[in-house]
Amino acid sequence: MKKEFAVIGLGRFGGSICRTLAQEGMEVLAIDIDEERVNEFSNIVSKAVVADTTDEKVLKDLGIRNFDHVIVAIGDNIQASILTTLILKELGVQKITVKAQNDYHEKVLAKIGADHIVHPERDMGRRIANNMISTNVLDYLELSDEHSIVELIASKKMDGKSLLELDVRAKYGCTVVAIKRQTHIIVSPMAREVIREGDILIVIGADKDINRFEKNIVDHE
Ligand code: ATP
């Protein structure tokens, strides 16, 4: 059966979630207190309604409890975001993802039991900053405060060397989980796999280990 999603708050973030889910063929109920925003989405999603989600009765009448996943993307009005999340929780919604505006907001959301809290502006800022610091880092995904998955470009220094020769795991404590080479991807490469300059290595590990690895693979002119 198709998963059913409800998205509350149709700003840039909630709107983008709605569009992507709809493009992927998901059932989406889009909700906003602002009629103009709702009208924008009426032809995009399965159903779009004008509602104030801080009203418990409204959420009950919408049958919100039956949705598989509810996303709260109310940004500026932190009070409305918290109250909506609290009501969704009390109504027994299975999975709730909430956009946090700041650290204080995030703390409260965690306390009231939001299943997943996202902080898109902060996370994207960190991601872009990390990409700017190193020319070798193409992309970066934070797994926890201390662990990440990073895409690194293989340098000239690594060219022609196998993973075993580079001794990535023993020397640096991180693992190359895949190698992107032009159009194909080598998943779980063997230790004998030879790296070529320009390969993209997908590396998982503790940030400090990845940093050490990255510093050592950079070509020093
Ligand atoms: P973004 O940062 O994603 O661009 P935004 O700044 O465009 O967000 P916000 O003011 O953060 O918009 O709020 C997102 C949406 O949530 C708005 O369209 C707003 O009308 C809606 N919203 C605010 N309060 C409620 C509420 N109580 N019930 C339903 N929708 C609400």
GROMACS .gro file of C-alpha atoms and ligand atoms in nm:
model
  252
    1MET     CA    1   0.000   0.000   0.000
    2LYS     CA    2   0.113   0.354  -0.078
    3LYS     CA    3   0.245   0.549   0.219
    4GLU     CA    4   0.034   0.845   0.321
    5PHE     CA    5   0.200   1.171   0.425
    6ALA     CA    6   0.064   1.493   0.572
    7VAL     CA    7   0.271   1.812   0.548
    8ILE     CA    8   0.180   2.101   0.779
    9GLY     CA    9   0.318   2.442   0.678
   10LEU     CA   10   0.371   2.516   0.309
   11GLY     CA   11   0.668   2.757   0.321
   12ARG     CA   12   0.979   2.688   0.112
   13PHE     CA   13   1.078   2.382   0.316
   14GLY     CA   14   0.732   2.222   0.356
   15GLY     CA   15   0.648   2.314  -0.002
   16SER     CA   16   0.959   2.145  -0.134
   17ILE     CA   17   0.877   1.831   0.066
   18CYS     CA   18   0.522   1.830  -0.076
   19ARG     CA   19   0.645   1.867  -0.435
   20THR     CA   20   0.902   1.590  -0.402
   21LEU     CA   21   0.662   1.346  -0.236
   22ALA     CA   22   0.398   1.416  -0.500
   23GLN     CA   23   0.652   1.372  -0.782
   24GLU     CA   24   0.742   1.035  -0.634
   25GLY     CA   25   0.375   0.936  -0.653
   26MET     CA   26   0.301   0.951  -0.278
   27GLU     CA   27  -0.035   1.039  -0.128
   28VAL     CA   28   0.007   1.382   0.031
   29LEU     CA   29  -0.227   1.593   0.238
   30ALA     CA   30  -0.096   1.953   0.243
   31ILE     CA   31  -0.214   2.179   0.526
   32ASP     CA   32  -0.164   2.549   0.590
   33ILE     CA   33  -0.347   2.824   0.775
   34ASP     CA   34  -0.293   3.053   0.474
   35GLU     CA   35  -0.546   3.001   0.194
   36GLU     CA   36  -0.321   3.140  -0.081
   37ARG     CA   37  -0.047   2.890   0.002
   38VAL     CA   38  -0.300   2.606   0.007
   39ASN     CA   39  -0.435   2.708  -0.336
   40GLU     CA   40  -0.081   2.692  -0.476
   41PHE     CA   41  -0.067   2.324  -0.385
   42SER     CA   42  -0.418   2.211  -0.473
   43ASN     CA   43  -0.309   2.085  -0.816
   44ILE     CA   44   0.017   1.935  -0.693
   45VAL     CA   45  -0.084   1.709  -0.404
   46SER     CA   46  -0.371   1.463  -0.348
   47LYS     CA   47  -0.552   1.703  -0.115
   48ALA     CA   48  -0.479   2.052   0.018
   49VAL     CA   49  -0.672   2.207   0.306
   50VAL     CA   50  -0.679   2.535   0.496
   51ALA     CA   51  -0.656   2.461   0.868
   52ASP     CA   52  -0.506   2.584   1.194
   53THR     CA   53  -0.324   2.278   1.325
   54THR     CA   54  -0.302   2.413   1.679
   55ASP     CA   55  -0.669   2.315   1.707
   56GLU     CA   56  -0.696   1.953   1.817
   57LYS     CA   57  -1.047   1.908   1.676
   58VAL     CA   58  -0.930   2.018   1.330
   59LEU     CA   59  -0.654   1.758   1.327
   60LYS     CA   60  -0.890   1.488   1.453
   61ASP     CA   61  -1.147   1.571   1.183
   62LEU     CA   62  -0.875   1.543   0.918
   63GLY     CA   63  -0.809   1.188   1.041
   64ILE     CA   64  -0.444   1.280   1.097
   65ARG     CA   65  -0.393   0.970   1.310
   66ASN     CA   66  -0.425   0.748   1.003
   67PHE     CA   67  -0.130   0.902   0.820
   68ASP     CA   68   0.196   0.709   0.816
   69HIS     CA   69   0.415   1.015   0.852
   70VAL     CA   70   0.336   1.375   0.942
   71ILE     CA   71   0.586   1.655   0.871
   72VAL     CA   72   0.556   1.979   1.071
   73ALA     CA   73   0.721   2.253   0.865
   74ILE     CA   74   0.593   2.556   1.055
   75GLY     CA   75   0.902   2.768   1.095
   76ASP     CA   76   0.866   3.115   1.235
   77ASN     CA   77   0.576   3.047   1.468
   78ILE     CA   78   0.760   2.825   1.717
   79GLN     CA   79   0.465   2.816   1.953
   80ALA     CA   80   0.236   2.682   1.677
   81SER     CA   81   0.500   2.426   1.578
   82ILE     CA   82   0.535   2.298   1.937
   83LEU     CA   83   0.162   2.289   2.002
   84THR     CA   84   0.093   2.109   1.672
   85THR     CA   85   0.361   1.849   1.749
   86LEU     CA   86   0.222   1.797   2.097
   87ILE     CA   87  -0.131   1.738   1.963
   88LEU     CA   88  -0.003   1.499   1.693
   89LYS     CA   89   0.180   1.307   1.961
   90GLU     CA   90  -0.127   1.292   2.184
   91LEU     CA   91  -0.341   1.173   1.894
   92GLY     CA   92  -0.097   0.884   1.847
   93VAL     CA   93   0.051   0.971   1.505
   94GLN     CA   94   0.305   0.700   1.414
   95LYS     CA   95   0.590   0.911   1.287
   96ILE     CA   96   0.643   1.286   1.327
   97THR     CA   97   0.921   1.487   1.164
   98VAL     CA   98   0.954   1.850   1.268
   99LYS     CA   99   1.160   2.137   1.133
  100ALA     CA  100   1.338   2.316   1.417
  101GLN     CA  101   1.406   2.687   1.395
  102ASN     CA  102   1.679   2.701   1.661
  103ASP     CA  103   1.845   2.491   1.934
  104TYR     CA  104   1.589   2.584   2.198
  105HIS     CA  105   1.305   2.479   1.968
  106GLU     CA  106   1.489   2.152   1.894
  107LYS     CA  107   1.525   2.077   2.267
  108VAL     CA  108   1.155   2.123   2.332
  109LEU     CA  109   1.062   1.909   2.030
  110ALA     CA  110   1.286   1.628   2.154
  111LYS     CA  111   1.126   1.651   2.501
  112ILE     CA  112   0.772   1.619   2.366
  113GLY     CA  113   0.868   1.317   2.158
  114ALA     CA  114   0.912   1.429   1.795
  115ASP     CA  115   1.057   1.123   1.617
  116HIS     CA  116   1.284   1.313   1.386
  117ILE     CA  117   1.398   1.675   1.412
  118VAL     CA  118   1.552   1.849   1.114
  119HIS     CA  119   1.742   2.173   1.110
  120PRO     CA  120   1.783   2.243   0.738
  121GLU     CA  121   1.942   2.588   0.752
  122ARG     CA  122   2.201   2.486   1.014
  123ASP     CA  123   2.280   2.152   0.845
  124MET     CA  124   2.309   2.300   0.499
  125GLY     CA  125   2.533   2.578   0.638
  126ARG     CA  126   2.764   2.320   0.795
  127ARG     CA  127   2.767   2.118   0.477
  128ILE     CA  128   2.857   2.411   0.259
  129ALA     CA  129   3.123   2.530   0.505
  130ASN     CA  130   3.281   2.184   0.509
  131ASN     CA  131   3.282   2.174   0.131
  132MET     CA  132   3.449   2.514   0.122
  133ILE     CA  133   3.724   2.420   0.368
  134SER     CA  134   3.860   2.135   0.162
  135THR     CA  135   3.891   2.110  -0.213
  136ASN     CA  136   3.895   1.731  -0.180
  137VAL     CA  137   3.560   1.706  -0.006
  138LEU     CA  138   3.272   1.696  -0.254
  139ASP     CA  139   2.991   1.624  -0.015
  140TYR     CA  140   2.930   1.536   0.344
  141LEU     CA  141   2.650   1.381   0.544
  142GLU     CA  142   2.650   1.410   0.922
  143LEU     CA  143   2.556   1.079   1.089
  144SER     CA  144   2.600   1.202   1.447
  145ASP     CA  145   2.794   1.477   1.622
  146GLU     CA  146   3.113   1.277   1.567
  147HIS     CA  147   3.054   1.058   1.261
  148SER     CA  148   3.001   1.133   0.894
  149ILE     CA  149   2.995   0.995   0.544
  150VAL     CA  150   3.217   1.199   0.313
  151GLU     CA  151   3.280   1.202  -0.062
  152LEU     CA  152   3.650   1.264  -0.129
  153ILE     CA  153   3.828   1.304  -0.461
  154ALA     CA  154   4.125   1.069  -0.492
  155SER     CA  155   4.444   1.270  -0.536
  156LYS     CA  156   4.749   1.207  -0.755
  157LYS     CA  157   4.920   1.077  -0.441
  158MET     CA  158   4.674   0.786  -0.427
  159ASP     CA  159   4.685   0.702  -0.798
  160GLY     CA  160   4.785   0.340  -0.866
  161LYS     CA  161   4.773   0.237  -0.499
  162SER     CA  162   4.535  -0.029  -0.368
  163LEU     CA  163   4.322   0.022  -0.058
  164LEU     CA  164   4.548  -0.231   0.111
  165GLU     CA  165   4.859  -0.029   0.028
  166LEU     CA  166   4.693   0.288   0.147
  167ASP     CA  167   4.600   0.095   0.461
  168VAL     CA  168   4.294   0.316   0.512
  169ARG     CA  169   4.125   0.117   0.784
  170ALA     CA  170   4.428   0.033   0.999
  171LYS     CA  171   4.608   0.365   0.954
  172TYR     CA  172   4.316   0.604   0.974
  173GLY     CA  173   4.032   0.399   1.127
  174CYS     CA  174   3.780   0.484   0.854
  175THR     CA  175   3.629   0.272   0.580
  176VAL     CA  176   3.590   0.324   0.206
  177VAL     CA  177   3.239   0.190   0.145
  178ALA     CA  178   3.219   0.268  -0.227
  179ILE     CA  179   3.418   0.414  -0.515
  180LYS     CA  180   3.257   0.619  -0.791
  181ARG     CA  181   3.456   0.585  -1.112
  182GLN     CA  182   3.316   0.782  -1.404
  183THR     CA  183   2.977   0.625  -1.468
  184HIS     CA  184   2.996   0.321  -1.242
  185ILE     CA  185   3.009   0.258  -0.870
  186ILE     CA  186   3.211  -0.010  -0.697
  187VAL     CA  187   3.022  -0.096  -0.380
  188SER     CA  188   3.217  -0.247  -0.086
  189PRO     CA  189   3.549  -0.246  -0.273
  190MET     CA  190   3.801  -0.523  -0.201
  191ALA     CA  191   4.131  -0.437  -0.035
  192ARG     CA  192   4.309  -0.509  -0.365
  193GLU     CA  193   4.104  -0.244  -0.551
  194VAL     CA  194   4.343   0.005  -0.711
  195ILE     CA  195   4.253   0.372  -0.681
  196ARG     CA  196   4.284   0.607  -0.974
  197GLU     CA  197   4.329   0.982  -0.953
  198GLY     CA  198   3.986   1.146  -0.982
  199ASP     CA  199   3.796   0.851  -0.833
  200ILE     CA  200   3.541   0.959  -0.576
  201LEU     CA  201   3.579   0.771  -0.250
  202ILE     CA  202   3.281   0.740  -0.020
  203VAL     CA  203   3.426   0.720   0.327
  204ILE     CA  204   3.249   0.650   0.656
  205GLY     CA  205   3.399   0.703   1.000
  206ALA     CA  206   3.465   0.932   1.293
  207ASP     CA  207   3.519   1.294   1.184
  208LYS     CA  208   3.866   1.308   1.338
  209ASP     CA  209   3.972   0.994   1.147
  210ILE     CA  210   3.825   1.117   0.819
  211ASN     CA  211   4.006   1.450   0.868
  212ARG     CA  212   4.337   1.273   0.921
  213PHE     CA  213   4.282   1.059   0.613
  214GLU     CA  214   4.182   1.360   0.407
  215LYS     CA  215   4.490   1.560   0.515
  216ASN     CA  216   4.716   1.275   0.416
  217ILE     CA  217   4.570   1.217   0.073
  218VAL     CA  218   4.595   1.581  -0.034
  219ASP     CA  219   4.877   1.644  -0.282
  220HIS     CA  220   5.130   1.880  -0.134
  221GLU     CA  221   5.286   2.076  -0.417
  222ATP     P1  222   1.052   2.838   0.514
  222ATP     O1  223   1.164   2.874   0.607
  222ATP     O2  224   1.031   2.693   0.499
  222ATP     O3  225   1.057   2.911   0.385
  222ATP     P2  226   0.849   3.031   0.563
  222ATP     O4  227   0.934   3.137   0.628
  222ATP     O5  228   0.810   3.051   0.421
  222ATP     O6  229   0.920   2.889   0.584
  222ATP     P3  230   0.701   3.005   0.800
  222ATP     O7  231   0.644   3.134   0.850
  222ATP     O8  232   0.824   2.953   0.862
  222ATP     O9  233   0.717   3.013   0.642
  222ATP    O10  234   0.582   2.897   0.813
  222ATP     C1  235   0.561   2.799   0.720
  222ATP     C2  236   0.412   2.789   0.693
  222ATP    O11  237   0.342   2.746   0.811
  222ATP     C3  238   0.346   2.921   0.650
  222ATP    O12  239   0.291   2.905   0.521
  222ATP     C4  240   0.239   2.944   0.754
  222ATP    O13  241   0.119   2.997   0.700
  222ATP     C5  242   0.214   2.805   0.810
  222ATP     N1  243   0.157   2.806   0.947
  222ATP     C6  244   0.194   2.885   1.050
  222ATP     N2  245   0.117   2.860   1.158
  222ATP     C7  246   0.031   2.760   1.123
  222ATP     C8  247  -0.073   2.690   1.191
  222ATP     N3  248  -0.103   2.718   1.318
  222ATP     N4  249  -0.142   2.595   1.122
  222ATP     C9  250  -0.112   2.568   0.994
  222ATP     N5  251  -0.016   2.630   0.925
  222ATP    C10  252   0.055   2.725   0.987
   0.00000   0.00000   0.00000
